[in-house]
């Protein structure tokens, strides 16, 4: 078959909602786009452990500590599900990890903001995981089979993440005036970066059309962002707290909220590496990787020795 | 890269009475570590009662390009399905 026919056949499978599986023919650009997107997603899960990991040892109770520990462990799992999905496309795990460590690969900019106090852990679970869920629920229907299946598994785990965050927010919002003020301050700092998680505006999003045509994505950045605002604002109201947007108002006609303009300069500046924690995050990942080198080596040596021991009785019999 | 640990495919039996089902993969130095990692990675919420780990290189998969010649012969043998046969309405339990 000519590549033109193959491409038409591929698109017709996508159009009729047949999933693409690892060994199926696919355009190079589809493969590349997916490897880039899935690995960036994996990196985000891995780097995403850092801001919350920062508070595990300082959680205010054993209950909160157990919960946060379980959540952060889930994020590690999400990273691993996604790396293995990327590997089904022919990517190599070590290469992907190296791209993260060298700073060549991108990850979600939200994790380049600092977690200053415990309220931030509430705000992250509620807002950051909440925004991630919007995107990930859409991706459970993405056209590439292994990615879609990883997303189903991830989404099942995510709703606990969001609920535990919102529970922290409720506790603080209903707590002392100081606690309530901390909760408000956390929303003030995390609201706009959370909206930025959906990426550039549709008009400026370079990969969007093709990703929609291939059904890698099924909604645009702006659609997802709007959906997030619409479900989240009432949740803030329930807390008796506000989102830091003077332009936010309900638009009766369209049945959703109008909201203010994102500071795109800040967005691009953090993407380009100039956020408050970009350097710190990469340093932490590199340190973890280097500090773990002896463990990886020891595990390989141990496995080789076990293998050797299994062979030795046979060698002994042969010699006799 | 030099020392990459081999890739393992993970299968979980979600409860007794059901067969093992593929859930994903992971890297591990050997089968024992693959089992331990699979426990931590794929069964954090009681997803299973039994695990299989198989090193990925040992799996032989059919080629999707061959799926027509491979599966086509079954397609026109509709007489293999019970609906192919007419059973009079008066006849029951069949
Ligand atoms: Fe996650
Ligand atoms: Fe999460």
Short mmCIF file of C-alpha atoms in Angstrom, two decimals, chain A residues 39 43 83 92-106 282 285-286 289-290 296, chain B residues 1-2 4:
data_model
loop_
_atom_site.label_atom_id
_atom_site.label_comp_id
_atom_site.label_asym_id
_atom_site.label_seq_id
_atom_site.Cartn_x
_atom_site.Cartn_y
_atom_site.Cartn_z
CA UNK A 39 6.37 11.71 28.02
CA UNK A 43 7.45 14.04 33.51
CA UNK A 83 6.34 6.10 30.56
CA UNK A 92 13.25 4.30 25.25
CA UNK A 93 12.72 4.85 28.99
CA UNK A 94 16.26 5.98 29.72
CA UNK A 95 16.17 8.47 26.84
CA UNK A 96 12.96 9.95 28.18
CA UNK A 97 14.37 10.26 31.69
CA UNK A 98 17.53 11.85 30.33
CA UNK A 99 15.45 14.41 28.42
CA UNK A 100 13.78 15.42 31.66
CA UNK A 101 17.04 15.58 33.62
CA UNK A 102 18.85 17.63 30.99
CA UNK A 103 16.00 20.15 30.88
CA UNK A 104 15.33 19.37 27.22
CA UNK A 105 11.84 17.99 27.88
CA UNK A 106 8.98 20.07 29.19
CA UNK A 282 15.40 20.05 37.94
CA UNK A 285 15.28 15.36 40.00
CA UNK A 286 18.94 15.21 39.06
CA UNK A 289 18.72 10.26 39.95
CA UNK A 290 22.37 10.51 40.97
CA UNK A 296 20.28 0.72 40.40
CA UNK B 1 21.79 3.21 27.38
CA UNK B 2 24.00 0.54 28.86
CA UNK B 4 18.57 -0.46 31.21
#
